[in-house]
Coordinates of C-alpha atoms in Angstrom, one line a residue:
Chain A
M20 CA 157.5 -175.0 177.9
P21 CA 157.8 -172.0 176.3
S22 CA 161.4 -170.8 177.5
T23 CA 161.9 -167.4 179.8
D24 CA 165.8 -166.5 178.8
R25 CA 165.7 -163.4 177.0
P26 CA 168.2 -163.1 174.2
V27 CA 171.6 -161.4 175.9
A28 CA 172.2 -158.2 174.5
V29 CA 176.0 -157.7 172.6
S30 CA 177.5 -155.0 172.2
K31 CA 177.7 -154.0 169.1
T32 CA 181.6 -154.0 167.7
R33 CA 183.5 -151.0 166.7
L34 CA 183.8 -152.6 163.2
E35 CA 179.3 -153.0 163.2
R36 CA 179.7 -149.5 164.1
T37 CA 182.1 -147.8 160.9
Q38 CA 179.1 -149.7 158.7
R39 CA 176.4 -148.3 159.7
L40 CA 178.4 -145.1 159.7
V41 CA 179.2 -145.0 156.6
A42 CA 176.3 -146.9 155.1
A43 CA 174.0 -144.6 156.5
A44 CA 176.5 -141.4 155.9
A45 CA 176.1 -142.8 151.9
R46 CA 172.7 -143.0 151.7
W47 CA 171.9 -139.9 153.1
A48 CA 174.7 -137.7 150.5
A49 CA 173.0 -139.5 148.1
V50 CA 170.1 -138.0 149.6
G51 CA 171.5 -134.7 148.9
A52 CA 173.2 -135.6 145.4
V53 CA 169.4 -136.5 144.3
L54 CA 168.7 -133.1 146.1
G55 CA 172.0 -131.0 143.8
T56 CA 170.8 -132.3 140.5
A57 CA 167.3 -131.6 141.4
V58 CA 168.4 -127.6 142.5
S59 CA 170.8 -127.1 139.6
L60 CA 168.3 -128.8 137.0
G61 CA 164.9 -127.1 138.2
L62 CA 167.1 -124.1 138.6
L63 CA 168.2 -123.5 134.9
T64 CA 165.1 -123.5 133.2
V65 CA 165.4 -119.9 135.0
W66 CA 168.6 -118.6 134.9
S67 CA 171.6 -120.1 132.4
A68 CA 174.0 -122.9 133.0
R69 CA 176.4 -120.5 135.7
G70 CA 173.9 -118.8 137.5
A71 CA 171.5 -122.0 138.1
T72 CA 174.7 -124.5 138.9
D73 CA 175.7 -122.2 140.5
T74 CA 173.6 -120.8 142.4
A75 CA 172.8 -124.3 143.6
F76 CA 176.6 -124.9 145.0
A77 CA 175.5 -122.4 147.6
L78 CA 172.6 -123.4 148.6
G79 CA 174.6 -127.2 149.4
A80 CA 177.4 -125.4 150.8
L81 CA 174.7 -123.5 153.0
V82 CA 173.5 -127.1 154.1
L83 CA 177.0 -128.5 154.7
G84 CA 178.8 -126.0 156.7
F85 CA 175.5 -125.1 158.6
G86 CA 175.4 -129.0 159.2
V87 CA 179.1 -129.7 160.4
T88 CA 179.1 -126.5 162.9
A89 CA 175.7 -127.9 164.5
W90 CA 177.3 -131.3 164.6
S91 CA 180.8 -130.3 165.6
T92 CA 179.3 -127.8 167.8
A93 CA 177.3 -130.8 169.4
V94 CA 179.9 -133.1 170.0
G95 CA 181.3 -130.4 171.4
L96 CA 179.2 -128.3 174.0
G97 CA 175.7 -131.0 173.3
R98 CA 176.4 -132.4 177.4
T99 CA 176.8 -129.5 178.9
I100 CA 173.7 -127.7 176.7
E101 CA 171.8 -130.3 178.4
G102 CA 172.9 -130.2 181.4
M103 CA 172.5 -126.1 182.1
Q104 CA 168.8 -126.8 180.5
D105 CA 167.8 -129.4 183.1
R106 CA 169.8 -127.2 186.2
L107 CA 167.9 -124.1 184.2
D108 CA 164.9 -126.2 185.1
V109 CA 164.1 -125.4 180.8
S110 CA 164.3 -128.9 179.4
S111 CA 162.3 -129.1 175.9
G112 CA 163.1 -133.2 175.7
W113 CA 166.8 -131.7 173.5
T114 CA 169.4 -134.5 173.6
E115 CA 172.9 -134.6 172.4
A116 CA 172.5 -137.6 170.6
S117 CA 169.5 -136.6 169.1
A118 CA 171.2 -133.6 167.5
R119 CA 174.0 -135.5 166.9
E120 CA 172.0 -137.9 164.7
A121 CA 170.2 -135.2 162.9
F122 CA 173.5 -132.8 162.2
F123 CA 175.3 -135.7 160.7
V124 CA 172.3 -136.9 158.3
I125 CA 172.1 -132.9 157.2
S126 CA 176.1 -132.9 156.7
W127 CA 175.9 -136.0 154.6
T128 CA 172.7 -134.5 152.7
G129 CA 174.7 -131.3 151.8
A130 CA 177.6 -132.6 150.9
G131 CA 175.9 -134.9 148.3
W132 CA 174.4 -131.2 147.3
V133 CA 177.4 -129.4 146.4
V134 CA 179.3 -132.7 145.2
A135 CA 176.1 -133.3 142.8
A136 CA 176.0 -129.1 141.4
A137 CA 179.4 -129.2 140.8
A138 CA 179.3 -132.4 138.5
C139 CA 176.4 -130.6 137.0
S140 CA 178.4 -128.4 136.8
I141 CA 180.9 -129.7 135.0
L142 CA 178.6 -131.6 132.8
L143 CA 176.9 -128.5 131.2
G144 CA 180.4 -127.8 130.5
V145 CA 180.8 -123.9 133.2
Chain B
M76 CA 196.1 -132.6 185.9
I77 CA 194.7 -131.5 183.0
S78 CA 194.7 -135.2 180.3
K79 CA 196.2 -134.6 177.0
R80 CA 193.5 -137.2 174.7
F81 CA 191.2 -134.5 176.3
V82 CA 192.5 -131.4 175.2
A83 CA 193.4 -133.7 172.3
K84 CA 189.8 -133.8 171.0
R85 CA 188.6 -130.6 172.7
L86 CA 191.1 -129.3 169.2
L87 CA 190.5 -131.8 166.7
L88 CA 187.0 -130.5 167.2
L89 CA 187.9 -126.8 165.6
G90 CA 188.5 -128.4 163.0
P91 CA 184.8 -128.9 162.1
V92 CA 183.4 -126.3 163.5
L93 CA 186.5 -123.5 161.4
F94 CA 184.9 -126.3 158.0
G95 CA 180.9 -126.1 159.2
V96 CA 181.5 -121.7 159.0
A97 CA 183.6 -120.8 157.0
T98 CA 181.2 -123.2 154.5
V99 CA 178.7 -121.0 155.6
V100 CA 179.8 -117.6 154.6
F101 CA 181.2 -119.0 151.5
G102 CA 177.6 -119.8 150.8
I103 CA 176.1 -116.7 151.9
L104 CA 178.2 -114.3 150.8
H105 CA 177.9 -116.1 146.9
L106 CA 174.1 -116.1 147.7
S107 CA 173.6 -112.7 149.0
P108 CA 173.4 -109.8 146.0
G109 CA 176.5 -107.0 145.2
D110 CA 179.5 -108.1 143.5
P111 CA 182.4 -107.0 144.3
A112 CA 183.4 -106.5 140.4
I113 CA 181.4 -103.4 139.9
A114 CA 182.0 -102.7 143.8
I115 CA 185.0 -102.3 142.7
A116 CA 185.0 -100.9 139.5
G117 CA 182.4 -98.5 140.4
D118 CA 179.2 -97.7 138.6
R119 CA 180.4 -96.1 135.8
A120 CA 182.9 -98.8 134.8
S121 CA 182.5 -100.5 131.8
Q122 CA 181.3 -103.9 130.6
E123 CA 184.8 -104.1 129.7
F124 CA 186.5 -103.3 133.3
I125 CA 183.6 -105.3 134.7
D126 CA 185.1 -108.3 133.3
Q127 CA 188.7 -107.8 133.5
V128 CA 188.7 -107.2 137.6
R129 CA 186.4 -110.6 138.0
R130 CA 188.8 -112.3 136.1
D131 CA 191.1 -110.8 138.5
L132 CA 189.6 -112.0 141.3
G133 CA 189.0 -114.8 139.9
L134 CA 185.3 -115.0 140.6
D135 CA 184.8 -116.0 136.7
D136 CA 185.5 -119.1 137.8
P137 CA 182.8 -121.4 138.6
L138 CA 181.7 -121.7 142.4
W139 CA 183.2 -125.4 143.6
Q140 CA 187.0 -123.9 142.3
Q141 CA 186.6 -120.4 144.0
Y142 CA 185.5 -122.5 147.2
L143 CA 187.6 -125.2 146.7
R144 CA 190.7 -122.8 146.7
F145 CA 189.0 -121.1 149.4
L146 CA 188.8 -123.3 151.5
R147 CA 192.7 -123.9 150.3
D148 CA 193.8 -120.5 151.0
T149 CA 191.7 -120.4 154.6
A150 CA 193.6 -123.5 155.5
T151 CA 196.9 -122.0 154.8
L152 CA 195.4 -118.4 156.7
E153 CA 196.5 -117.0 153.6
F154 CA 193.2 -114.9 153.2
G155 CA 193.6 -112.3 151.2
Q156 CA 193.5 -108.4 150.7
S157 CA 191.1 -106.6 150.9
Y158 CA 188.6 -105.2 147.5
Q159 CA 186.6 -102.0 149.1
V160 CA 187.5 -102.2 153.6
R161 CA 191.4 -101.2 152.6
R162 CA 191.8 -101.6 149.6
G163 CA 195.0 -104.0 148.4
T164 CA 195.7 -104.2 152.6
D165 CA 196.6 -107.9 153.5
V166 CA 193.5 -109.0 155.7
S167 CA 195.6 -110.3 158.4
A168 CA 197.0 -106.2 158.1
I169 CA 193.3 -105.2 158.7
L170 CA 192.6 -108.4 161.8
A171 CA 195.3 -106.8 163.6
D172 CA 194.3 -103.8 164.3
R173 CA 190.9 -104.3 164.8
L174 CA 191.1 -107.3 166.6
P175 CA 192.5 -106.0 170.0
I176 CA 189.4 -103.6 170.0
T177 CA 187.3 -106.0 170.5
I178 CA 189.1 -108.3 172.4
E179 CA 189.6 -105.7 175.2
L180 CA 186.0 -103.9 174.9
A181 CA 184.3 -108.3 175.4
I182 CA 187.0 -108.6 177.9
L183 CA 186.0 -105.6 180.2
G184 CA 182.3 -106.6 179.8
Q185 CA 182.7 -109.9 180.6
I186 CA 184.6 -109.0 183.8
A187 CA 181.7 -106.4 184.7
G188 CA 179.2 -109.2 184.5
L189 CA 181.2 -111.3 187.2
L190 CA 181.4 -108.6 189.1
F191 CA 178.0 -107.9 189.5
G192 CA 176.7 -111.1 188.4
L193 CA 178.2 -113.2 190.5
P194 CA 177.6 -111.9 194.8
L195 CA 174.3 -111.2 192.3
G196 CA 173.7 -115.2 192.0
I197 CA 175.1 -115.8 195.4
L198 CA 173.4 -112.8 197.3
S199 CA 169.6 -114.1 195.6
A200 CA 170.8 -117.8 197.0
V201 CA 171.2 -117.3 200.4
K202 CA 168.2 -114.5 200.8
K203 CA 166.0 -116.6 199.5
D204 CA 162.6 -115.0 198.6
T205 CA 163.3 -112.1 200.6
L206 CA 163.1 -108.7 198.9
T207 CA 166.5 -108.8 197.4
D208 CA 166.1 -111.6 196.0
H209 CA 162.7 -110.7 194.1
F210 CA 164.5 -107.8 193.1
S211 CA 167.6 -109.7 191.6
R212 CA 165.2 -111.9 189.7
I213 CA 164.2 -109.1 188.0
G214 CA 166.6 -107.2 187.6
A215 CA 168.3 -110.3 185.5
L216 CA 165.2 -110.6 183.6
T217 CA 164.7 -107.7 182.7
G218 CA 169.0 -107.6 181.8
I219 CA 168.3 -110.2 179.6
S220 CA 165.6 -108.8 178.2
I221 CA 166.7 -106.0 176.9
P222 CA 168.6 -106.0 173.8
I223 CA 171.4 -104.5 173.1
Y224 CA 170.3 -101.9 170.6
W225 CA 167.9 -101.0 172.5
S226 CA 169.8 -100.8 175.2
G227 CA 173.1 -98.3 174.1
P228 CA 171.0 -95.5 172.3
L229 CA 169.3 -95.1 175.7
L230 CA 172.4 -94.2 177.9
I231 CA 173.7 -92.1 175.5
L232 CA 170.4 -90.4 175.8
L233 CA 171.0 -90.3 180.0
F234 CA 174.7 -89.6 180.1
A235 CA 175.4 -88.4 177.4
Q236 CA 172.2 -85.8 175.9
I237 CA 169.8 -85.3 179.0
L238 CA 173.3 -85.6 181.8
G239 CA 176.2 -85.0 180.2
V240 CA 177.9 -86.5 181.5
L241 CA 179.6 -89.1 179.9
P242 CA 180.9 -88.7 175.8
T243 CA 178.8 -90.9 172.7
S244 CA 180.9 -92.6 170.7
G245 CA 184.6 -93.8 170.2
R246 CA 187.3 -94.6 172.9
I247 CA 188.9 -92.2 173.4
G248 CA 188.7 -88.2 173.8
S249 CA 190.1 -86.8 170.1
S250 CA 192.5 -84.9 172.2
H251 CA 195.0 -87.7 173.4
F252 CA 197.2 -88.9 171.0
I253 CA 198.7 -92.2 172.4
D254 CA 201.3 -94.5 170.4
S255 CA 198.9 -97.9 170.4
R256 CA 201.6 -100.6 171.6
T257 CA 199.2 -103.1 172.5
G258 CA 196.0 -102.0 170.6
F259 CA 193.5 -102.3 174.3
I260 CA 193.2 -98.2 174.7
L261 CA 193.7 -98.6 178.7
V262 CA 196.8 -100.9 178.8
D263 CA 198.5 -98.6 176.2
T264 CA 197.7 -94.9 178.6
L265 CA 199.0 -97.1 181.0
L266 CA 202.1 -97.9 179.1
A267 CA 202.1 -94.3 178.5
G268 CA 201.7 -92.8 181.8
D269 CA 198.9 -90.2 180.8
M270 CA 196.9 -90.6 183.2
A271 CA 194.3 -87.8 181.8
A272 CA 194.4 -90.1 178.2
F273 CA 193.2 -93.0 181.3
Q274 CA 190.8 -91.6 182.4
S275 CA 189.3 -90.1 179.5
A276 CA 189.9 -94.2 177.4
V277 CA 187.2 -95.0 180.6
R278 CA 184.8 -92.6 180.4
H279 CA 184.0 -93.3 176.5
L280 CA 184.6 -96.7 177.3
F281 CA 182.0 -97.2 180.9
M282 CA 178.8 -97.8 178.6
P283 CA 179.9 -100.1 175.3
V284 CA 180.9 -101.9 178.7
V285 CA 177.7 -101.7 180.9
V286 CA 176.7 -102.4 177.7
L287 CA 177.2 -105.1 177.0
G288 CA 178.8 -107.0 181.3
V289 CA 174.3 -106.0 182.3
Y290 CA 173.6 -108.8 179.1
S291 CA 175.9 -111.2 180.8
M292 CA 175.0 -109.8 184.5
A293 CA 171.9 -111.5 184.3
F294 CA 173.3 -114.8 182.7
I295 CA 175.2 -115.2 185.2
S296 CA 173.4 -114.2 188.9
R297 CA 170.6 -116.4 187.1
M298 CA 172.8 -119.3 187.0
M299 CA 175.0 -119.0 189.5
R300 CA 171.6 -118.3 191.6
S301 CA 170.2 -121.6 190.7
S302 CA 173.7 -123.4 191.7
M303 CA 173.6 -122.2 194.8
L304 CA 170.3 -123.3 195.9
E305 CA 170.6 -126.8 194.4
V306 CA 174.2 -126.8 196.3
V307 CA 173.1 -125.1 199.4
R308 CA 171.1 -128.2 200.2
Q309 CA 174.0 -131.0 199.8
D310 CA 174.6 -133.4 202.8
Y311 CA 178.2 -131.4 202.4
M312 CA 177.4 -128.8 202.9
R313 CA 174.8 -129.5 205.6
T314 CA 177.4 -131.6 207.9
A315 CA 180.3 -128.7 207.3
R316 CA 177.5 -126.1 209.4
A317 CA 176.6 -129.4 211.9
K318 CA 181.0 -129.5 212.4
G319 CA 180.1 -125.8 213.4
Q320 CA 181.3 -123.6 209.8
G321 CA 180.3 -120.7 210.6
A322 CA 177.5 -119.7 207.3
K323 CA 180.1 -117.6 205.6
T324 CA 182.3 -119.6 205.2
T325 CA 181.0 -122.7 204.1
I326 CA 179.1 -121.0 201.2
M327 CA 182.8 -119.7 200.1
K328 CA 184.5 -122.6 201.3
H329 CA 182.4 -125.6 200.1
G330 CA 179.5 -123.6 198.3
L331 CA 181.1 -122.1 195.7
R332 CA 183.8 -123.9 193.8
N333 CA 180.7 -126.3 193.5
A334 CA 178.9 -124.0 192.5
F335 CA 180.4 -122.4 190.3
I336 CA 181.0 -125.1 187.5
P337 CA 177.1 -124.4 185.9
V338 CA 178.7 -121.0 185.9
I339 CA 181.3 -121.7 183.7
T340 CA 179.8 -123.2 181.7
I341 CA 177.2 -120.2 180.5
I342 CA 180.0 -117.9 180.1
G343 CA 181.7 -119.8 177.6
I344 CA 178.1 -120.5 176.0
Q345 CA 177.1 -116.9 176.2
F346 CA 180.7 -115.6 175.1
G347 CA 179.4 -116.4 171.7
S348 CA 176.4 -113.8 172.7
M349 CA 179.0 -111.3 173.8
L350 CA 180.7 -111.3 170.2
G351 CA 177.8 -110.4 168.8
G352 CA 176.9 -108.1 170.7
T353 CA 180.2 -106.6 170.5
V354 CA 179.0 -106.1 166.4
L355 CA 176.3 -104.3 167.8
T356 CA 177.3 -101.8 170.5
E357 CA 180.4 -101.5 168.3
T358 CA 177.8 -100.0 166.5
V359 CA 175.6 -98.6 168.6
F360 CA 179.1 -96.2 169.9
E361 CA 181.1 -95.8 166.9
I362 CA 184.0 -98.0 168.6
N363 CA 186.7 -99.7 165.1
G364 CA 186.5 -102.7 166.3
I365 CA 186.4 -106.3 164.3
G366 CA 182.1 -105.3 164.6
T367 CA 182.1 -102.0 162.9
L368 CA 184.4 -104.0 160.3
L369 CA 182.2 -106.6 159.6
V370 CA 179.3 -104.6 159.2
S371 CA 180.6 -102.0 156.7
A372 CA 182.7 -105.1 155.4
I373 CA 178.8 -106.6 154.1
N374 CA 178.3 -103.7 153.1
Q375 CA 180.5 -103.4 150.6
S376 CA 180.8 -106.7 149.6
D377 CA 184.4 -107.4 150.8
Y378 CA 183.9 -111.2 150.2
P379 CA 188.0 -111.3 152.2
V380 CA 187.4 -108.9 154.8
V381 CA 183.7 -111.2 155.6
Q382 CA 184.8 -114.3 155.7
A383 CA 187.8 -113.9 157.8
T384 CA 186.3 -111.4 159.4
V385 CA 183.4 -114.4 160.6
L386 CA 186.3 -117.4 160.3
V387 CA 188.3 -115.4 163.8
F388 CA 185.2 -114.7 165.2
A389 CA 184.8 -118.6 165.3
F390 CA 187.7 -119.3 166.5
M391 CA 187.7 -116.9 169.0
Y392 CA 184.3 -118.8 170.7
T393 CA 185.5 -122.6 170.3
L394 CA 188.9 -121.1 172.2
V395 CA 187.1 -120.1 174.7
N396 CA 185.1 -123.0 175.5
L397 CA 188.2 -125.5 175.4
F398 CA 189.7 -122.6 178.2
V399 CA 185.9 -123.0 179.7
D400 CA 186.8 -126.5 179.0
I401 CA 189.3 -127.1 180.8
T402 CA 188.5 -124.5 183.8
Y403 CA 185.5 -127.3 184.1
S404 CA 187.7 -130.2 184.2
I405 CA 190.1 -128.4 186.7
L406 CA 187.2 -127.3 188.8
D407 CA 185.3 -131.6 189.0
P408 CA 187.5 -133.9 187.6
R409 CA 184.9 -136.3 187.0
I410 CA 184.6 -134.4 183.5
E411 CA 187.8 -135.5 181.9
Q412 CA 186.2 -139.4 182.1

């Protein structure tokens, strides 16, 4: 007779959670690094090495800055915004948790991007 | 009692917010057209001189090096000197001059918003679906929908041009000379004991404050109404009435405190719009606060001034929200959990 018992959900330990976050951060930073390198090299076909890497870096800084600002705003005000949406009855399905996750991705992509653009700048002898 | 952990957690968020804002501003400034070296040297300057200026300012370094230097300087509150707006003057000194003007405007706008928004919201909720409620809701919607760059010139047209009862711009009449002690013109005129100057300042600030206050009032009254409607349906309100307490006392004693919690939140969140509004208001009414400073600095590619001004805006916004969080947790201690 098949068992009807379901596996008991075990809450993840803090260590597991940290490991998962670090792995995700590294993965998105790698994606950002690929983007940063691609943009730097792509712009190199149009501009000088200095112009290309500087522009790539500034674009990466925008992504990083936007991500970090929005992430910290989501952490600080997310619950408040959720509550306000409910109260005004204008809820759009936006949640603090989903915003935090999305901006985590953007922040680490931006971080990888700026590091890659800076590395390209050094490698190209700017 | 507010737990130190709660405040510390909120204060810790200041770091990422300021880092993020500083990074965005840095990125935008370096992507936008305009070369500060040319702006400083002048259009007719030789290329050698422009290169020299660029070297002196460190603008010839790779951008990532400029970014690291900028982060280091920002962390030590060293904003450098203005390139253009007030060439050679410390940015901190410029901000110290201009900041009180903007803070005064924002505070007065917020007070006006609260003074009219709260009673209007309460009245609208208590007299739900009556003519008063309909007028109040239409007023709130109108207030939210009218942009400052439109309402400002309209008020100038009506009160200054057609009726001629209020001045069009500035903070005080040109015939009054007041020593700036606090930077807040109303306080300074009172400290100087010059009532004529005080009246002139009130008349000058009336329209900018109304423009800022209407927007704030609309939001607050709308929030107050929905919050109060929810509270008056609660069991404890019915119990208080059943025990013989009057309607007014029940609302003021039991309803207001609970209904006020989400309104406090709105005040914090909306303070950002208020700061953005001061940029427009100061421009429309020619008030020399940090809003107009920011616009001039952007137009003249004055990187240090733009960066410092935006950081000050971000800092003020975060600080107000921290204050709101603390107030929130005093009104409802469960928030800290």
